[in-house]
Coordinates of C-alpha atoms and ligand atoms in Angstrom, one line a residue:
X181 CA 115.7 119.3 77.5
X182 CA 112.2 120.0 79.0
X183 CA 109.6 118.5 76.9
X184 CA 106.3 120.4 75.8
X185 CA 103.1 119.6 77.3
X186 CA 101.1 116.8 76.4
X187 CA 104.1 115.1 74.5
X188 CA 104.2 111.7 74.3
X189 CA 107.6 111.2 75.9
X190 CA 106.6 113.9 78.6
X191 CA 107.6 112.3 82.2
X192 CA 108.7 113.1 85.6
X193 CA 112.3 113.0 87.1
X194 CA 113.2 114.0 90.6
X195 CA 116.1 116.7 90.3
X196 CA 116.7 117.4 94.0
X197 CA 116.0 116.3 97.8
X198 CA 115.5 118.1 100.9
X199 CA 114.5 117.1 104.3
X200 CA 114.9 118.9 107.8
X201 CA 114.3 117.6 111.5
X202 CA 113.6 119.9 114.2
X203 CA 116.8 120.1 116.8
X204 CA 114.8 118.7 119.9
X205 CA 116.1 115.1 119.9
X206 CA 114.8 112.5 122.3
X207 CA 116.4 109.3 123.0
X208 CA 113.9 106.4 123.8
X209 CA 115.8 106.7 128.1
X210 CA 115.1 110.4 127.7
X211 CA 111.0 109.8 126.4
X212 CA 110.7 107.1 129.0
X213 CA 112.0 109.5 131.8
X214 CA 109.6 112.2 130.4
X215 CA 106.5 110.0 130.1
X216 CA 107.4 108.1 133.8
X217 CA 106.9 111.4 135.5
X218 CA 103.4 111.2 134.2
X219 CA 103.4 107.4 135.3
X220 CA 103.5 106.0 132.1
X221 CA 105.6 103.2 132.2
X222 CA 108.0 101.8 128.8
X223 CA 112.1 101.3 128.2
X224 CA 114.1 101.7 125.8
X225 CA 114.5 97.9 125.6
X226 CA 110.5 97.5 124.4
X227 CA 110.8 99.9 121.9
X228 CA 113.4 98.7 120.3
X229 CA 112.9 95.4 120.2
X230 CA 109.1 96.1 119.0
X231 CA 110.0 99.0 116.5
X232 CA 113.7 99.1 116.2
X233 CA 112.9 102.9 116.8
X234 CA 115.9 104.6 119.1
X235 CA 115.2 108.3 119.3
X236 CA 112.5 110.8 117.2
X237 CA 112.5 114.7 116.9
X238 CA 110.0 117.0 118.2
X239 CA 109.0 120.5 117.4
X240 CA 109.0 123.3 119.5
X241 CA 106.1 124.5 120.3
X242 CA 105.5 127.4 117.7
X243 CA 106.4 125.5 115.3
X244 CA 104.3 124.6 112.6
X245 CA 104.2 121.8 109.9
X246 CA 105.0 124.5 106.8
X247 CA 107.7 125.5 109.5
X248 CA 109.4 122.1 108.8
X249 CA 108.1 121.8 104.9
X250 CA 109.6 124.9 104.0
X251 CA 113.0 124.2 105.4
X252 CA 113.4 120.9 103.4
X253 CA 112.0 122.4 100.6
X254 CA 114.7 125.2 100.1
X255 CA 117.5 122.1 100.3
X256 CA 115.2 120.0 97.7
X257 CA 115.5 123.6 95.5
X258 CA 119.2 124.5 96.4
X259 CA 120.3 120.3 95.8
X260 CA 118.0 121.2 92.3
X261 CA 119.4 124.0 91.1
X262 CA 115.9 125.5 90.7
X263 CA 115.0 128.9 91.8
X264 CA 112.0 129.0 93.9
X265 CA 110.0 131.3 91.3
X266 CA 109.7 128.8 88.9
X267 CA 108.1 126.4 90.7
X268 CA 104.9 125.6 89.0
X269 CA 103.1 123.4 91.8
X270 CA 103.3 123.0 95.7
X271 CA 101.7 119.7 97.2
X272 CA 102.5 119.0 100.9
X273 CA 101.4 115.4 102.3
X274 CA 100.1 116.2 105.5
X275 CA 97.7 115.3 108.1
X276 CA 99.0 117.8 110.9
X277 CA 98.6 121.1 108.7
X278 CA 99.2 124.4 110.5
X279 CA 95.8 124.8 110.3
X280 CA 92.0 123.0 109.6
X281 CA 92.4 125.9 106.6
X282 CA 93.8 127.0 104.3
X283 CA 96.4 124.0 103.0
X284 CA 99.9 124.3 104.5
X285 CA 100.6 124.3 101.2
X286 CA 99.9 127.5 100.4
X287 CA 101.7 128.3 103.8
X288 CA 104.5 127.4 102.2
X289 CA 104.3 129.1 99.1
X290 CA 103.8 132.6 101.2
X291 CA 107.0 131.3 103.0
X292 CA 108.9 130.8 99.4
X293 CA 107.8 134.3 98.4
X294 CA 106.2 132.9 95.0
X295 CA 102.4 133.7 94.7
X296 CA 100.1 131.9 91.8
X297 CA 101.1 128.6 90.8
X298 CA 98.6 125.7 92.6
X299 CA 99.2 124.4 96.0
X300 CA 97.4 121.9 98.1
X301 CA 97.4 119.5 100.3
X302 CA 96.8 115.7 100.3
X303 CA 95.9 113.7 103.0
X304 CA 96.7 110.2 103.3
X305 CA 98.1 110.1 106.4
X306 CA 101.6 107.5 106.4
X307 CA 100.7 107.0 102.5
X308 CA 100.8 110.8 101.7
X309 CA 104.1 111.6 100.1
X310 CA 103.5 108.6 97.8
X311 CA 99.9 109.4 96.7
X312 CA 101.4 113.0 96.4
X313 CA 104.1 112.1 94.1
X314 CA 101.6 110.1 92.1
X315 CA 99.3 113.7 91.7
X316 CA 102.3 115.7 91.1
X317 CA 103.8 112.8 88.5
X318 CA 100.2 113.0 87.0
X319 CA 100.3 116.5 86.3
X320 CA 103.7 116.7 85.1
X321 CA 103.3 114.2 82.2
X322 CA 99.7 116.0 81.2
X323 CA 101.5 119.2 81.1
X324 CA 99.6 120.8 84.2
X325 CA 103.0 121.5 85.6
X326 CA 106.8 121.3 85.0
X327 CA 108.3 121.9 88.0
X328 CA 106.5 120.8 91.3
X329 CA 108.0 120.8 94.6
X330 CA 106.6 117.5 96.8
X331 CA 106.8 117.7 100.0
X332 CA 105.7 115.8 103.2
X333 CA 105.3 117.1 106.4
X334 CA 104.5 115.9 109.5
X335 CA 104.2 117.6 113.8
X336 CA 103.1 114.3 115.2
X337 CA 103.7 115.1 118.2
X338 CA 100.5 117.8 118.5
X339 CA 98.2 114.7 118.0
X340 CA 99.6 112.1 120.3
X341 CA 98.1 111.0 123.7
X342 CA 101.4 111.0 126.0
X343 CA 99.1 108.6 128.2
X344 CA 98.9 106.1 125.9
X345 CA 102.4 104.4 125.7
X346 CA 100.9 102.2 122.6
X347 CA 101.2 105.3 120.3
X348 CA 103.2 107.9 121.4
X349 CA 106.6 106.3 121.9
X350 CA 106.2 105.7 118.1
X351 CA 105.7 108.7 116.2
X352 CA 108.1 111.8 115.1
X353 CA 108.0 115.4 113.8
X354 CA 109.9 115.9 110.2
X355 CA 109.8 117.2 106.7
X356 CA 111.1 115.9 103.3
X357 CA 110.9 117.1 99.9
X358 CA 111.7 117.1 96.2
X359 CA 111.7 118.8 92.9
X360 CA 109.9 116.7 90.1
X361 CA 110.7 118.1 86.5
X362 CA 109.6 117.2 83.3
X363 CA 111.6 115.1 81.6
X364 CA 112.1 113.1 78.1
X365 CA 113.3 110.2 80.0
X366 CA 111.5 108.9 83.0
X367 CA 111.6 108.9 86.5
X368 CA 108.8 108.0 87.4
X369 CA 108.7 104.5 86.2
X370 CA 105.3 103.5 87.5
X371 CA 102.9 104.0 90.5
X372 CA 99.9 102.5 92.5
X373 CA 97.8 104.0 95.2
X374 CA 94.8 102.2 97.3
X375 CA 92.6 102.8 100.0
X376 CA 89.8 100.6 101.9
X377 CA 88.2 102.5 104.1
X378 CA 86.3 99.8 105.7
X379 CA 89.6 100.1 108.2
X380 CA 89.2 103.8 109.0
X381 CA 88.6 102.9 113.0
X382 CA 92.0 101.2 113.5
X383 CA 94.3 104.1 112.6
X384 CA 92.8 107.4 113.1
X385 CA 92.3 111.1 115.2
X386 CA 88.6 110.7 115.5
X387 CA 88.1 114.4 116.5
X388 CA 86.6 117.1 114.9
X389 CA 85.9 120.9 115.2
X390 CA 82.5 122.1 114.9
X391 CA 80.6 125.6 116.7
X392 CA 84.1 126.5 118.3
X393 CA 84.5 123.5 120.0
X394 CA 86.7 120.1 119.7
X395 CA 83.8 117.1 119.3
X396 CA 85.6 113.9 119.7
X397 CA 88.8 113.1 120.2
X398 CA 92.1 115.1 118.8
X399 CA 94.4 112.8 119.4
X400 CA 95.7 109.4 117.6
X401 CA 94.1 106.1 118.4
X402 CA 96.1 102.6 116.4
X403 CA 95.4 99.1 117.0
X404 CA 98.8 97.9 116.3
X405 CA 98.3 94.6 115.6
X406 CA 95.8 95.2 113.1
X407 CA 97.7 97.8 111.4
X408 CA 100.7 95.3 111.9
X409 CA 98.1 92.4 110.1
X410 CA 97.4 94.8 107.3
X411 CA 100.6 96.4 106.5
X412 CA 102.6 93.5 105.9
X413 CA 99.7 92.0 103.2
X414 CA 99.3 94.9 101.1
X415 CA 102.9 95.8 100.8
X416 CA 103.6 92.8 99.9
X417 CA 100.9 92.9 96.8
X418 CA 101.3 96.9 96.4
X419 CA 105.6 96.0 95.1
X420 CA 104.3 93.0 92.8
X421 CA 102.2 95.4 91.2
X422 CA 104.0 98.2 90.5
X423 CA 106.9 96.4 89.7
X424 CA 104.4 94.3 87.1
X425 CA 103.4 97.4 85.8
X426 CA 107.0 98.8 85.1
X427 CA 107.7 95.4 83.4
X428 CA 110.3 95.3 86.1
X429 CA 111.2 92.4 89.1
X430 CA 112.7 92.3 92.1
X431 CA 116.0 92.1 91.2
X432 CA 115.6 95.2 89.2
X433 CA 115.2 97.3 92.3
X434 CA 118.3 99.1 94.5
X435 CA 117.2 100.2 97.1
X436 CA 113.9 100.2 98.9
X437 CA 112.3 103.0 101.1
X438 CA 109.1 101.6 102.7
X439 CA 107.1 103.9 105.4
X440 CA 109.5 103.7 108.3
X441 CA 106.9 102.6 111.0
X442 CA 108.6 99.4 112.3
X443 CA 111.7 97.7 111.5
X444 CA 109.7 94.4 111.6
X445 CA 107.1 95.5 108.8
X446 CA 110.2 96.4 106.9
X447 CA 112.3 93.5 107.4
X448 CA 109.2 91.5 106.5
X449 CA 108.4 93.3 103.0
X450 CA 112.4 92.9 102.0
X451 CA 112.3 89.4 102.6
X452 CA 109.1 88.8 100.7
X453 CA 110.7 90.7 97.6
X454 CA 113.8 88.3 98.2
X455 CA 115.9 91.7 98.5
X456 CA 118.8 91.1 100.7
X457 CA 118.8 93.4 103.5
X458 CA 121.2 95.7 102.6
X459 CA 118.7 97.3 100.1
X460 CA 116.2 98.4 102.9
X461 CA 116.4 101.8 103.8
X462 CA 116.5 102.3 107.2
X463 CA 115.7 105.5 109.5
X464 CA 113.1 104.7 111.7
X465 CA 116.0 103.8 114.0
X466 CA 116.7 107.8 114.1
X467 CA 113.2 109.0 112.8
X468 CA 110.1 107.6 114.3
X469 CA 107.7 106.9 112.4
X470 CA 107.0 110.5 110.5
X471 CA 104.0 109.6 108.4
X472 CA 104.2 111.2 105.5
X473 CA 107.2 112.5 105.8
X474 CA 109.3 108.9 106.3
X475 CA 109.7 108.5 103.2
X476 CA 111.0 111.4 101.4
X477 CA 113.3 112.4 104.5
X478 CA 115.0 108.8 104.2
X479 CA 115.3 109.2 100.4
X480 CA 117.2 112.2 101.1
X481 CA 119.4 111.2 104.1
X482 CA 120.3 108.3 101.7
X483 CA 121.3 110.9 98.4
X484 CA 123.0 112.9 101.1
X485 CA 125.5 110.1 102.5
X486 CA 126.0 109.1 99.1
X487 CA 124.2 105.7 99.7
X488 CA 122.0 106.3 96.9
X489 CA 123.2 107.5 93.5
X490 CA 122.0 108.8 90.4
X491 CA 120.5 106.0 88.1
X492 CA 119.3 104.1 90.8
X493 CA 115.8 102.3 90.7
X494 CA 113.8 102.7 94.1
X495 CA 110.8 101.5 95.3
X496 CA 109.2 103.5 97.9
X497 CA 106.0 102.2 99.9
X498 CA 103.3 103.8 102.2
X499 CA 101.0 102.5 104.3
X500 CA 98.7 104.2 107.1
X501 CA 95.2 105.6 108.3
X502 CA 92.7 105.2 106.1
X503 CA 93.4 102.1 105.5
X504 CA 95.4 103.8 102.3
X505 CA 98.3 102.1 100.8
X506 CA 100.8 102.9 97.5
X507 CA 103.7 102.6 96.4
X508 CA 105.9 104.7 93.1
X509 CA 108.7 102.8 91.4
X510 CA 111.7 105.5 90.1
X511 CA 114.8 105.6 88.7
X512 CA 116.5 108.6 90.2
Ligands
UT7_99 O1 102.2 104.6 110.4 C1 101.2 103.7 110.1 C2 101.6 102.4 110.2 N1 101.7 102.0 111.6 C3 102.2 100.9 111.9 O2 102.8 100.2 111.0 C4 102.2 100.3 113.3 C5 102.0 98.9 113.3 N2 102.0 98.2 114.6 C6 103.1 98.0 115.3 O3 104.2 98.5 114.9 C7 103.1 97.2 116.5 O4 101.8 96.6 116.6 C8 103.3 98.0 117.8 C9 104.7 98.5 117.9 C10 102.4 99.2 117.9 C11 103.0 97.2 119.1 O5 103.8 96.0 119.0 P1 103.2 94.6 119.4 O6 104.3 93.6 119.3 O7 102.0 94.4 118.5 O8 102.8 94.7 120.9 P2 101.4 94.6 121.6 O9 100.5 95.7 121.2 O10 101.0 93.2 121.4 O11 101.7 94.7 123.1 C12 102.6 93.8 123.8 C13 102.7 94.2 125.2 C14 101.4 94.5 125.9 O12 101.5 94.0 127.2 P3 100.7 92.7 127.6 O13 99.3 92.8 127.3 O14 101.4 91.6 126.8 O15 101.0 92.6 129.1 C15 101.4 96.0 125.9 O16 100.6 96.5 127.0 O17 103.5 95.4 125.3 C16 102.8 96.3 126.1 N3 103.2 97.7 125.6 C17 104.3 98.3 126.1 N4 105.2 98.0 127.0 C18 106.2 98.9 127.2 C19 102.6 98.4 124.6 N5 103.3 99.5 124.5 C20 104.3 99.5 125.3 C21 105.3 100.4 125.6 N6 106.3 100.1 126.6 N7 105.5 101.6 125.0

């Protein structure tokens, strides 16, 4: 039963999951090829053994990042049981929207053939979908909304620098999403979100448009080590928060879904939460890293193979550009 608003034991529950890839698959040989006719020179062996990342999907040109958000949003609906027109609140993590403005969310709303209810977009780059489940949770248990689709959404590829072997064997294009409900018993157990933007130079697009023109640079810069440095710290802290502030531990928790960025950072954050290995959820492998939407497609490759089950607690983490961190405890 849906609670009313403002009720005391008014929460959030995620009913479905969605995600989509585009169908242009690249294998780390097939990149390499690509990037050595340029005279950029990498393997399949360094990427692997510095990422654990094996392949990543691409768009086609024309297509846009509510292309990809839409598509995983009609599974999140369909695996919901929820018809699209009553849908009370779009938010699409993003930072490669279709457009400077306006939001792909309300791209996708046009695309879902609902008109009125609020839609936006956050940006939070790799921490998106987390601080955008935190908004949406937010709203849910005030009564703003009962019904929100979240979604992140991410073309990567439009921003990288195929020069720069650093960064572009690294990223992906994807989409994942979910339908969050009201709910007398929660979901959401407990979240945190943080950002310090003393760090904005080590992860960022430092390009802007201004009189017509592109000032700057449009395409992604990373110091790696330093995002590597930082990463590893505040995930650490961000999961003994929010499992502090759940009145929860460690050993509560079945499965976790950190940013998929690199298979070390992960690897690193499960053994720091003592959580044997077997509880990391891993796609980066098949995925990239696609920012904001790592988290939610992994969440919903892992309901879809039947990996994770309904009643399980999982603790998902992000970490990116800003420097913005966060992470949502929930028991699906
Ligand atoms: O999504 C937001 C979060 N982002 C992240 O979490 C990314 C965090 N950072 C990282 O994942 C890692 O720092 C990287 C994967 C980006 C880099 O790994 P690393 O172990 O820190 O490598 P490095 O930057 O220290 O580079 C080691 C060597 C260098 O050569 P020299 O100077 O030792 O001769 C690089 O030039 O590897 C070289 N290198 C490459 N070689 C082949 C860098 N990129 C490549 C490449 N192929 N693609």
């Amino acid at each position: 039963m849906t609670p009313t608003s403002n009720s005391p034991t008014r929460h959030s529950r995620i009913t479905g999951t969605g995600s989509y890839l585009p169908p242009n698959r690249l294998t780390n040989d097939a990149l390499a090829a690509q990037l050595a006719a340029d005279g950029v020179e990498t393997s399949d062996q360094w990427i692997v053994e510095r990422t654990g990342i094996r392949a990543r999907h691409f768009a086609a040109a024309d297509v846009t990042c509510s292309d990809l958000a839409v598509q995983a949003a009609r599974r999140a609906l369909e695996a919901a049981d929820v018809d699209a027109a009553s849908i009370d609140l779009i938010i699409v993590a993003t930072s490669t929207p279709d457009m400077i403005f306006p939001s792909a969310a309300c791209m996708v709303q046009q695309k879902l053939g609902i008109h009125g209810c609020p839609a936006f977009d956050v940006q939070a780059v790799c921490s998106g979908f987390v601080y955008a489940l935190t908004v949406a949770d937010s709203m849910i248990r005030t009564g703003a909304a009962s019904k929100a689709l979240v979604i992140g959404s991410e073309v990567f590829s439009r921003i990288l620098d195929f020069k720069d072997r650093t960064t572009c064997v690294l990223f992906g294009d994807g989409a994942g999403a979910v339908v969050l409900e009201a709910s007398e018993t929660p979901g959401i157990l407990a979240s945190e979100l943080h950002a310090d933007g003393r760090h904005v130079g080590i992860l960022c697009v430092p390009g802007t448009v201004s009189g017509g023109n592109v000032l700057g640079d449009p395409l992604l810069k990373m110091d790696g080590q330093a995002v590597f440095k930082l990463a590893v710290g505040v995930l650490d802290e961000v999961a003994r928060a929010v499992l502090a502030k759940a009145g929860r531990t460690s050993a509560d928790v079945d499965w976790l879904i950190p940013h998929q960025a690199n298979i070390r950072i992960m690897q690193s954050t499960a053994k720091k939460m003592k959580l044997p290995l077997e509880k990391l959820i891993v796609t980066v492998d098949q995925h990239g890293n696609t920012s904001a939407a790592s988290i939610p497609l992994a969440l919903d490759e892992s309901v879809r193979s039947g990996k994770i089950a309904r009643g399980d607690t999982i603790l998902l983490e992000g970490v990116g550009g800003g420097f913005t961190w966060g992470a949502v405890l929930l028991d699906l």
